[in-house]
Amino acid sequence: MTGIGYSQVANNQLDRIEATDPDLYADLAELCEDILDAPHIARASASAITTADGIVMRSAVPGRWPYKIFWTLGGPRIEAVFPHGH
């Protein structure tokens, strides 16, 4: 998965997941598309984290706890994808 809207970190993470767990990858890709297509809707169900670089949104992947997608509003852009228990 490449292109505008994805950081290199997210691309690398998604490539590894696609190679090892195609079903999880499909669920992650679906939510990523939803976020990129309608960030204003995705924002309503996301939580916000304040970092040294600014605010990052965190969206839970339905049915895939503890996986979360971390994304920023400017763009929007998918920044990272990984299990996060909080």
Tab-separated table of C-alpha atoms in Angstrom, residues 2-47:
chain	number	residue	atom	x	y	z
A	2	THR	CA	1.651	3.215	-1.117
A	3	GLY	CA	0.810	6.724	-2.118
A	4	ILE	CA	-0.322	10.004	-0.687
A	5	GLY	CA	-1.986	9.570	2.638
A	6	TYR	CA	0.468	7.065	4.146
A	7	SER	CA	3.727	7.645	5.992
A	8	GLN	CA	6.660	5.368	5.231
A	9	VAL	CA	6.262	3.883	8.725
A	10	ALA	CA	2.621	2.992	8.024
A	11	ASN	CA	3.514	1.584	4.590
A	12	ASN	CA	6.152	-0.682	6.128
A	13	GLN	CA	3.832	-1.837	8.912
A	14	LEU	CA	0.988	-2.566	6.493
A	15	ASP	CA	3.315	-4.455	4.116
A	16	ARG	CA	4.465	-6.721	6.975
A	17	ILE	CA	0.890	-7.358	8.087
A	18	GLU	CA	-0.248	-8.068	4.519
A	19	ALA	CA	2.505	-10.706	4.205
A	20	THR	CA	1.675	-12.424	7.486
A	21	ASP	CA	-2.073	-11.922	8.060
A	22	PRO	CA	-4.092	-11.032	4.938
A	23	ASP	CA	-7.404	-10.969	6.855
A	24	LEU	CA	-6.097	-8.438	9.377
A	25	TYR	CA	-4.617	-6.445	6.514
A	26	ALA	CA	-8.014	-6.301	4.779
A	27	ASP	CA	-9.659	-4.945	7.944
A	28	LEU	CA	-6.895	-2.368	8.432
A	29	ALA	CA	-7.028	-1.289	4.781
A	30	GLU	CA	-10.795	-0.822	4.994
A	31	LEU	CA	-10.522	1.484	8.001
A	32	CYS	CA	-7.605	3.366	6.420
A	33	GLU	CA	-9.749	3.997	3.341
A	34	ASP	CA	-12.636	5.182	5.512
A	35	ILE	CA	-10.326	7.590	7.353
A	36	LEU	CA	-8.816	8.978	4.153
A	37	ASP	CA	-12.172	9.243	2.358
A	38	ALA	CA	-14.096	10.876	5.217
A	39	PRO	CA	-11.813	12.144	7.982
A	40	HIS	CA	-14.576	14.318	9.427
A	41	ILE	CA	-16.666	11.187	10.049
A	42	ALA	CA	-13.708	9.114	11.300
A	43	ARG	CA	-12.747	11.887	13.699
A	44	ALA	CA	-16.082	11.560	15.512
A	45	SER	CA	-15.219	8.057	16.734
A	46	ALA	CA	-11.458	8.557	17.194
A	47	SER	CA	-9.573	9.626	20.263
